[in-house]
Amino acid sequence: MFRNYEIRCFFAVFFVITAGVVIIGYRLDPAASILAAFSACMYGILFFVFTKERYKNIAQLSDEIDQVLHSAEKIYIADSREGELSVLKSEITKMTIRIREQNRALKKEKERLSESLADIAHQLRTPLTSANLILSLLENHPKEETKEELLWETKQLFSQMDTLLTSLLKLSRLDAGIIVFKKEKVEVKSLIEAATRPFMITMELHEITLETVLCEGVCVEGDFEWLAEGIRNVVKNCIESVKDGGRICISCQDTVLYTEITLHDNGQGFKEEELSNVFERFYSRKDKKKDGYGIGLALCRTIITRQGGTITAKNHPRGGALFVIRFLK
């Protein structure tokens, strides 16, 4: 306690004032001087006891804080009967709990990052292994026809890896908050046209029918390019799910509360255990024709939710998968 400079100064000033009062009082009235000295001693003793007890509580609080900082089990600090210390302990407890929660969140984020890196390594290893195998076959100088076929397969593999890396880059930029979405009125009809345009040749080759039921003038608020990118991934998923000669229907509904875009295909739909994982990264349905890496729908959900929308997936009552995108007004 006496290591505190303020306490030493207080007792020094208190002693000087008490000595001065006693000396002056003794000259005027000895009895009053004795009473003043006794009162000053009692006050000094009480102050000493009170301050020592207070410093004892502060030392105990310091020990408990040290235990909290160095012990994973201890979280709460014992309550104190003193006013200011009780408030201080309460605030420290709140701060400690918040720090622990943030640490847990960071730990989960690190675990998720580690899992994502493992998934990325796994997804890249397969095409790289195939590419290395093809290159080793090319070293044996096969026939010209075989060489062209192997070179075409190699280009396809590198194209798939480029698509994967591009999607991962977009996801990482979205996760990091680097992307700043525009807030503009986007016409739904133009949005669907932009999202489906890149697949027109593919759908024609596989005789997939695209039906659109879209009203003129219906708009949502968001970034046109990024929303088109998100819906494009849903359309791609529908194309991969349906067989040759299949059908994809895209419709729009405008209500007082929200604008809804639905995409329905006549594929096999989802299994019950798949519905909770459809939008997870690197998740791919086992019965789907696999041309991607399970990134598209995860990217789509991130794009739409970051712009205030929602997307859900379920089975249509008449069969096939149904994706519902909503934007509140």
PDB file of N, CA and C in Angstrom, residues 212-284:
ATOM      1  N   THR A 212     -39.346 -18.917 -69.902  1.00  0.00           N
ATOM      2  CA  THR A 212     -39.274 -17.750 -69.017  1.00  0.00           C
ATOM      3  C   THR A 212     -40.646 -17.095 -68.936  1.00  0.00           C
ATOM      4  N   VAL A 213     -41.076 -16.829 -67.713  1.00  0.00           N
ATOM      5  CA  VAL A 213     -42.336 -16.119 -67.467  1.00  0.00           C
ATOM      6  C   VAL A 213     -41.982 -14.886 -66.653  1.00  0.00           C
ATOM      7  N   LEU A 214     -41.664 -13.811 -67.347  1.00  0.00           N
ATOM      8  CA  LEU A 214     -41.152 -12.600 -66.710  1.00  0.00           C
ATOM      9  C   LEU A 214     -42.000 -11.402 -67.096  1.00  0.00           C
ATOM     10  N   CYS A 215     -42.325 -10.586 -66.114  1.00  0.00           N
ATOM     11  CA  CYS A 215     -43.131  -9.388 -66.349  1.00  0.00           C
ATOM     12  C   CYS A 215     -42.225  -8.207 -66.699  1.00  0.00           C
ATOM     13  N   GLU A 216     -42.705  -7.352 -67.542  1.00  0.00           N
ATOM     14  CA  GLU A 216     -41.961  -6.147 -67.910  1.00  0.00           C
ATOM     15  C   GLU A 216     -41.966  -5.156 -66.747  1.00  0.00           C
ATOM     16  N   GLY A 217     -40.850  -4.492 -66.560  1.00  0.00           N
ATOM     17  CA  GLY A 217     -40.775  -3.408 -65.586  1.00  0.00           C
ATOM     18  C   GLY A 217     -40.538  -3.821 -64.149  1.00  0.00           C
ATOM     19  N   VAL A 218     -40.441  -5.121 -63.857  1.00  0.00           N
ATOM     20  CA  VAL A 218     -40.172  -5.572 -62.486  1.00  0.00           C
ATOM     21  C   VAL A 218     -38.687  -5.398 -62.198  1.00  0.00           C
ATOM     22  N   CYS A 219     -38.375  -4.730 -61.095  1.00  0.00           N
ATOM     23  CA  CYS A 219     -36.971  -4.423 -60.785  1.00  0.00           C
ATOM     24  C   CYS A 219     -36.623  -4.832 -59.360  1.00  0.00           C
ATOM     25  N   VAL A 220     -35.359  -5.077 -59.156  1.00  0.00           N
ATOM     26  CA  VAL A 220     -34.803  -5.278 -57.815  1.00  0.00           C
ATOM     27  C   VAL A 220     -33.627  -4.320 -57.661  1.00  0.00           C
ATOM     28  N   GLU A 221     -33.199  -4.125 -56.429  1.00  0.00           N
ATOM     29  CA  GLU A 221     -32.069  -3.230 -56.183  1.00  0.00           C
ATOM     30  C   GLU A 221     -30.812  -4.040 -55.925  1.00  0.00           C
ATOM     31  N   GLY A 222     -29.747  -3.732 -56.642  1.00  0.00           N
ATOM     32  CA  GLY A 222     -28.494  -4.452 -56.458  1.00  0.00           C
ATOM     33  C   GLY A 222     -27.505  -4.132 -57.548  1.00  0.00           C
ATOM     34  N   ASP A 223     -26.477  -4.957 -57.625  1.00  0.00           N
ATOM     35  CA  ASP A 223     -25.421  -4.811 -58.625  1.00  0.00           C
ATOM     36  C   ASP A 223     -25.722  -5.757 -59.786  1.00  0.00           C
ATOM     37  N   PHE A 224     -25.950  -5.203 -60.966  1.00  0.00           N
ATOM     38  CA  PHE A 224     -26.389  -6.001 -62.102  1.00  0.00           C
ATOM     39  C   PHE A 224     -25.416  -7.131 -62.425  1.00  0.00           C
ATOM     40  N   GLU A 225     -24.125  -6.818 -62.547  1.00  0.00           N
ATOM     41  CA  GLU A 225     -23.130  -7.812 -62.957  1.00  0.00           C
ATOM     42  C   GLU A 225     -23.018  -8.943 -61.945  1.00  0.00           C
ATOM     43  N   TRP A 226     -23.005  -8.588 -60.653  1.00  0.00           N
ATOM     44  CA  TRP A 226     -22.842  -9.621 -59.628  1.00  0.00           C
ATOM     45  C   TRP A 226     -24.115 -10.453 -59.474  1.00  0.00           C
ATOM     46  N   LEU A 227     -25.275  -9.831 -59.598  1.00  0.00           N
ATOM     47  CA  LEU A 227     -26.514 -10.607 -59.530  1.00  0.00           C
ATOM     48  C   LEU A 227     -26.616 -11.569 -60.715  1.00  0.00           C
ATOM     49  N   ALA A 228     -26.205 -11.101 -61.891  1.00  0.00           N
ATOM     50  CA  ALA A 228     -26.194 -11.988 -63.058  1.00  0.00           C
ATOM     51  C   ALA A 228     -25.238 -13.154 -62.838  1.00  0.00           C
ATOM     52  N   GLU A 229     -24.099 -12.879 -62.207  1.00  0.00           N
ATOM     53  CA  GLU A 229     -23.139 -13.938 -61.896  1.00  0.00           C
ATOM     54  C   GLU A 229     -23.755 -14.970 -60.954  1.00  0.00           C
ATOM     55  N   GLY A 230     -24.480 -14.498 -59.937  1.00  0.00           N
ATOM     56  CA  GLY A 230     -25.105 -15.422 -58.993  1.00  0.00           C
ATOM     57  C   GLY A 230     -26.169 -16.286 -59.646  1.00  0.00           C
ATOM     58  N   ILE A 231     -27.070 -15.672 -60.409  1.00  0.00           N
ATOM     59  CA  ILE A 231     -28.128 -16.437 -61.067  1.00  0.00           C
ATOM     60  C   ILE A 231     -27.539 -17.361 -62.122  1.00  0.00           C
ATOM     61  N   ARG A 232     -26.467 -16.930 -62.764  1.00  0.00           N
ATOM     62  CA  ARG A 232     -25.804 -17.765 -63.773  1.00  0.00           C
ATOM     63  C   ARG A 232     -25.348 -19.094 -63.173  1.00  0.00           C
ATOM     64  N   ASN A 233     -24.895 -19.064 -61.950  1.00  0.00           N
ATOM     65  CA  ASN A 233     -24.460 -20.298 -61.292  1.00  0.00           C
ATOM     66  C   ASN A 233     -25.625 -21.226 -60.997  1.00  0.00           C
ATOM     67  N   VAL A 234     -26.800 -20.654 -60.699  1.00  0.00           N
ATOM     68  CA  VAL A 234     -27.984 -21.484 -60.476  1.00  0.00           C
ATOM     69  C   VAL A 234     -28.428 -22.127 -61.787  1.00  0.00           C
ATOM     70  N   VAL A 235     -28.413 -21.326 -62.858  1.00  0.00           N
ATOM     71  CA  VAL A 235     -28.792 -21.860 -64.173  1.00  0.00           C
ATOM     72  C   VAL A 235     -27.840 -22.984 -64.577  1.00  0.00           C
ATOM     73  N   LYS A 236     -26.554 -22.799 -64.327  1.00  0.00           N
ATOM     74  CA  LYS A 236     -25.561 -23.828 -64.649  1.00  0.00           C
ATOM     75  C   LYS A 236     -25.849 -25.112 -63.873  1.00  0.00           C
ATOM     76  N   ASN A 237     -26.229 -24.961 -62.594  1.00  0.00           N
ATOM     77  CA  ASN A 237     -26.561 -26.135 -61.777  1.00  0.00           C
ATOM     78  C   ASN A 237     -27.781 -26.859 -62.346  1.00  0.00           C
ATOM     79  N   CYS A 238     -28.773 -26.098 -62.803  1.00  0.00           N
ATOM     80  CA  CYS A 238     -29.965 -26.713 -63.388  1.00  0.00           C
ATOM     81  C   CYS A 238     -29.621 -27.464 -64.671  1.00  0.00           C
ATOM     82  N   ILE A 239     -28.759 -26.875 -65.505  1.00  0.00           N
ATOM     83  CA  ILE A 239     -28.365 -27.527 -66.753  1.00  0.00           C
ATOM     84  C   ILE A 239     -27.640 -28.836 -66.462  1.00  0.00           C
ATOM     85  N   GLU A 240     -26.793 -28.844 -65.441  1.00  0.00           N
ATOM     86  CA  GLU A 240     -26.057 -30.052 -65.087  1.00  0.00           C
ATOM     87  C   GLU A 240     -26.969 -31.121 -64.499  1.00  0.00           C
ATOM     88  N   SER A 241     -28.121 -30.706 -63.956  1.00  0.00           N
ATOM     89  CA  SER A 241     -29.016 -31.657 -63.285  1.00  0.00           C
ATOM     90  C   SER A 241     -29.982 -32.338 -64.247  1.00  0.00           C
ATOM     91  N   VAL A 242     -30.363 -31.631 -65.318  1.00  0.00           N
ATOM     92  CA  VAL A 242     -31.351 -32.212 -66.224  1.00  0.00           C
ATOM     93  C   VAL A 242     -30.664 -33.063 -67.287  1.00  0.00           C
ATOM     94  N   LYS A 243     -31.428 -33.975 -67.864  1.00  0.00           N
ATOM     95  CA  LYS A 243     -30.914 -34.809 -68.943  1.00  0.00           C
ATOM     96  C   LYS A 243     -31.132 -34.112 -70.275  1.00  0.00           C
ATOM     97  N   ASP A 244     -30.579 -34.689 -71.335  1.00  0.00           N
ATOM     98  CA  ASP A 244     -30.815 -34.131 -72.664  1.00  0.00           C
ATOM     99  C   ASP A 244     -32.314 -34.132 -72.948  1.00  0.00           C
ATOM    100  N   GLY A 245     -32.767 -33.009 -73.501  1.00  0.00           N
ATOM    101  CA  GLY A 245     -34.199 -32.863 -73.749  1.00  0.00           C
ATOM    102  C   GLY A 245     -34.959 -32.384 -72.530  1.00  0.00           C
ATOM    103  N   GLY A 246     -34.263 -31.932 -71.500  1.00  0.00           N
ATOM    104  CA  GLY A 246     -34.907 -31.472 -70.275  1.00  0.00           C
ATOM    105  C   GLY A 246     -35.502 -30.084 -70.418  1.00  0.00           C
ATOM    106  N   ARG A 247     -35.993 -29.571 -69.290  1.00  0.00           N
ATOM    107  CA  ARG A 247     -36.673 -28.274 -69.311  1.00  0.00           C
ATOM    108  C   ARG A 247     -36.295 -27.475 -68.067  1.00  0.00           C
ATOM    109  N   ILE A 248     -36.068 -26.183 -68.271  1.00  0.00           N
ATOM    110  CA  ILE A 248     -35.790 -25.248 -67.177  1.00  0.00           C
ATOM    111  C   ILE A 248     -36.773 -24.096 -67.299  1.00  0.00           C
ATOM    112  N   CYS A 249     -37.440 -23.789 -66.212  1.00  0.00           N
ATOM    113  CA  CYS A 249     -38.428 -22.707 -66.205  1.00  0.00           C
ATOM    114  C   CYS A 249     -38.003 -21.627 -65.212  1.00  0.00           C
ATOM    115  N   ILE A 250     -37.981 -20.389 -65.685  1.00  0.00           N
ATOM    116  CA  ILE A 250     -37.625 -19.250 -64.834  1.00  0.00           C
ATOM    117  C   ILE A 250     -38.805 -18.287 -64.830  1.00  0.00           C
ATOM    118  N   SER A 251     -39.273 -17.964 -63.634  1.00  0.00           N
ATOM    119  CA  SER A 251     -40.413 -17.051 -63.520  1.00  0.00           C
ATOM    120  C   SER A 251     -40.138 -16.000 -62.457  1.00  0.00           C
ATOM    121  N   CYS A 252     -40.970 -14.968 -62.475  1.00  0.00           N
ATOM    122  CA  CYS A 252     -40.806 -13.859 -61.532  1.00  0.00           C
ATOM    123  C   CYS A 252     -42.164 -13.471 -60.981  1.00  0.00           C
ATOM    124  N   GLN A 253     -42.185 -13.139 -59.700  1.00  0.00           N
ATOM    125  CA  GLN A 253     -43.425 -12.696 -59.045  1.00  0.00           C
ATOM    126  C   GLN A 253     -43.130 -11.442 -58.251  1.00  0.00           C
ATOM    127  N   ASP A 254     -43.932 -10.417 -58.461  1.00  0.00           N
ATOM    128  CA  ASP A 254     -43.728  -9.142 -57.780  1.00  0.00           C
ATOM    129  C   ASP A 254     -44.883  -8.894 -56.829  1.00  0.00           C
ATOM    130  N   THR A 255     -44.590  -8.781 -55.537  1.00  0.00           N
ATOM    131  CA  THR A 255     -45.622  -8.529 -54.525  1.00  0.00           C
ATOM    132  C   THR A 255     -45.321  -7.225 -53.804  1.00  0.00           C
ATOM    133  N   VAL A 256     -46.187  -6.884 -52.872  1.00  0.00           N
ATOM    134  CA  VAL A 256     -46.001  -5.646 -52.103  1.00  0.00           C
ATOM    135  C   VAL A 256     -44.781  -5.749 -51.205  1.00  0.00           C
ATOM    136  N   LEU A 257     -44.493  -6.957 -50.709  1.00  0.00           N
ATOM    137  CA  LEU A 257     -43.407  -7.139 -49.744  1.00  0.00           C
ATOM    138  C   LEU A 257     -42.078  -7.510 -50.389  1.00  0.00           C
ATOM    139  N   TYR A 258     -42.109  -8.268 -51.473  1.00  0.00           N
ATOM    140  CA  TYR A 258     -40.855  -8.766 -52.038  1.00  0.00           C
ATOM    141  C   TYR A 258     -40.998  -9.032 -53.536  1.00  0.00           C
ATOM    142  N   THR A 259     -39.849  -9.183 -54.174  1.00  0.00           N
ATOM    143  CA  THR A 259     -39.774  -9.637 -55.560  1.00  0.00           C
ATOM    144  C   THR A 259     -39.123 -11.016 -55.549  1.00  0.00           C
ATOM    145  N   GLU A 260     -39.774 -11.972 -56.188  1.00  0.00           N
ATOM    146  CA  GLU A 260     -39.323 -13.364 -56.130  1.00  0.00           C
ATOM    147  C   GLU A 260     -38.986 -13.880 -57.530  1.00  0.00           C
ATOM    148  N   ILE A 261     -37.817 -14.516 -57.630  1.00  0.00           N
ATOM    149  CA  ILE A 261     -37.385 -15.162 -58.866  1.00  0.00           C
ATOM    150  C   ILE A 261     -37.265 -16.657 -58.575  1.00  0.00           C
ATOM    151  N   THR A 262     -37.925 -17.479 -59.368  1.00  0.00           N
ATOM    152  CA  THR A 262     -37.870 -18.927 -59.167  1.00  0.00           C
ATOM    153  C   THR A 262     -37.272 -19.599 -60.393  1.00  0.00           C
ATOM    154  N   LEU A 263     -36.443 -20.596 -60.147  1.00  0.00           N
ATOM    155  CA  LEU A 263     -35.843 -21.398 -61.212  1.00  0.00           C
ATOM    156  C   LEU A 263     -36.173 -22.855 -60.936  1.00  0.00           C
ATOM    157  N   HIS A 264     -36.828 -23.504 -61.894  1.00  0.00           N
ATOM    158  CA  HIS A 264     -37.290 -24.877 -61.715  1.00  0.00           C
ATOM    159  C   HIS A 264     -36.800 -25.732 -62.878  1.00  0.00           C
ATOM    160  N   ASP A 265     -36.179 -26.859 -62.550  1.00  0.00           N
ATOM    161  CA  ASP A 265     -35.778 -27.800 -63.597  1.00  0.00           C
ATOM    162  C   ASP A 265     -36.527 -29.117 -63.397  1.00  0.00           C
ATOM    163  N   ASN A 266     -36.542 -29.930 -64.427  1.00  0.00           N
ATOM    164  CA  ASN A 266     -37.249 -31.215 -64.336  1.00  0.00           C
ATOM    165  C   ASN A 266     -36.286 -32.380 -64.142  1.00  0.00           C
ATOM    166  N   GLY A 267     -35.184 -32.096 -63.421  1.00  0.00           N
ATOM    167  CA  GLY A 267     -34.230 -33.151 -63.106  1.00  0.00           C
ATOM    168  C   GLY A 267     -34.717 -34.034 -61.974  1.00  0.00           C
ATOM    169  N   GLN A 268     -33.795 -34.711 -61.335  1.00  0.00           N
ATOM    170  CA  GLN A 268     -34.157 -35.649 -60.266  1.00  0.00           C
ATOM    171  C   GLN A 268     -34.413 -34.951 -58.929  1.00  0.00           C
ATOM    172  N   GLY A 269     -34.098 -33.663 -58.846  1.00  0.00           N
ATOM    173  CA  GLY A 269     -34.311 -32.957 -57.585  1.00  0.00           C
ATOM    174  C   GLY A 269     -33.247 -33.297 -56.559  1.00  0.00           C
ATOM    175  N   PHE A 270     -33.569 -33.048 -55.292  1.00  0.00           N
ATOM    176  CA  PHE A 270     -32.618 -33.262 -54.207  1.00  0.00           C
ATOM    177  C   PHE A 270     -33.066 -34.418 -53.316  1.00  0.00           C
ATOM    178  N   LYS A 271     -32.102 -35.094 -52.761  1.00  0.00           N
ATOM    179  CA  LYS A 271     -32.396 -36.025 -51.674  1.00  0.00           C
ATOM    180  C   LYS A 271     -32.527 -35.221 -50.379  1.00  0.00           C
ATOM    181  N   GLU A 272     -33.249 -35.762 -49.426  1.00  0.00           N
ATOM    182  CA  GLU A 272     -33.512 -35.033 -48.187  1.00  0.00           C
ATOM    183  C   GLU A 272     -32.224 -34.633 -47.478  1.00  0.00           C
ATOM    184  N   GLU A 273     -31.236 -35.531 -47.474  1.00  0.00           N
ATOM    185  CA  GLU A 273     -29.981 -35.224 -46.775  1.00  0.00           C
ATOM    186  C   GLU A 273     -29.136 -34.201 -47.508  1.00  0.00           C
ATOM    187  N   GLU A 274     -29.487 -33.905 -48.757  1.00  0.00           N
ATOM    188  CA  GLU A 274     -28.708 -32.943 -49.537  1.00  0.00           C
ATOM    189  C   GLU A 274     -29.163 -31.503 -49.327  1.00  0.00           C
ATOM    190  N   LEU A 275     -30.419 -31.312 -48.951  1.00  0.00           N
ATOM    191  CA  LEU A 275     -30.986 -29.970 -48.903  1.00  0.00           C
ATOM    192  C   LEU A 275     -30.242 -29.038 -47.952  1.00  0.00           C
ATOM    193  N   SER A 276     -29.734 -29.580 -46.852  1.00  0.00           N
ATOM    194  CA  SER A 276     -29.027 -28.730 -45.880  1.00  0.00           C
ATOM    195  C   SER A 276     -27.608 -28.396 -46.306  1.00  0.00           C
ATOM    196  N   ASN A 277     -27.110 -29.064 -47.357  1.00  0.00           N
ATOM    197  CA  ASN A 277     -25.717 -28.851 -47.784  1.00  0.00           C
ATOM    198  C   ASN A 277     -25.585 -28.277 -49.191  1.00  0.00           C
ATOM    199  N   VAL A 278     -26.718 -27.969 -49.819  1.00  0.00           N
ATOM    200  CA  VAL A 278     -26.687 -27.550 -51.221  1.00  0.00           C
ATOM    201  C   VAL A 278     -25.792 -26.343 -51.442  1.00  0.00           C
ATOM    202  N   PHE A 279     -25.823 -25.377 -50.513  1.00  0.00           N
ATOM    203  CA  PHE A 279     -25.082 -24.126 -50.690  1.00  0.00           C
ATOM    204  C   PHE A 279     -23.729 -24.137 -49.972  1.00  0.00           C
ATOM    205  N   GLU A 280     -23.304 -25.303 -49.476  1.00  0.00           N
ATOM    206  CA  GLU A 280     -21.998 -25.393 -48.833  1.00  0.00           C
ATOM    207  C   GLU A 280     -20.892 -25.476 -49.881  1.00  0.00           C
ATOM    208  N   ARG A 281     -19.746 -24.924 -49.544  1.00  0.00           N
ATOM    209  CA  ARG A 281     -18.627 -24.928 -50.476  1.00  0.00           C
ATOM    210  C   ARG A 281     -18.082 -26.344 -50.667  1.00  0.00           C
ATOM    211  N   PHE A 282     -17.749 -26.665 -51.906  1.00  0.00           N
ATOM    212  CA  PHE A 282     -17.158 -27.945 -52.304  1.00  0.00           C
ATOM    213  C   PHE A 282     -18.126 -29.116 -52.133  1.00  0.00           C
ATOM    214  N   TYR A 283     -19.409 -28.794 -51.908  1.00  0.00           N
ATOM    215  CA  TYR A 283     -20.388 -29.884 -51.829  1.00  0.00           C
ATOM    216  C   TYR A 283     -20.952 -30.126 -53.223  1.00  0.00           C
ATOM    217  N   SER A 284     -20.953 -31.378 -53.635  1.00  0.00           N
ATOM    218  CA  SER A 284     -21.471 -31.734 -54.949  1.00  0.00           C
ATOM    219  C   SER A 284     -22.361 -32.952 -54.831  1.00  0.00           C
TER     220      SER A 284
END
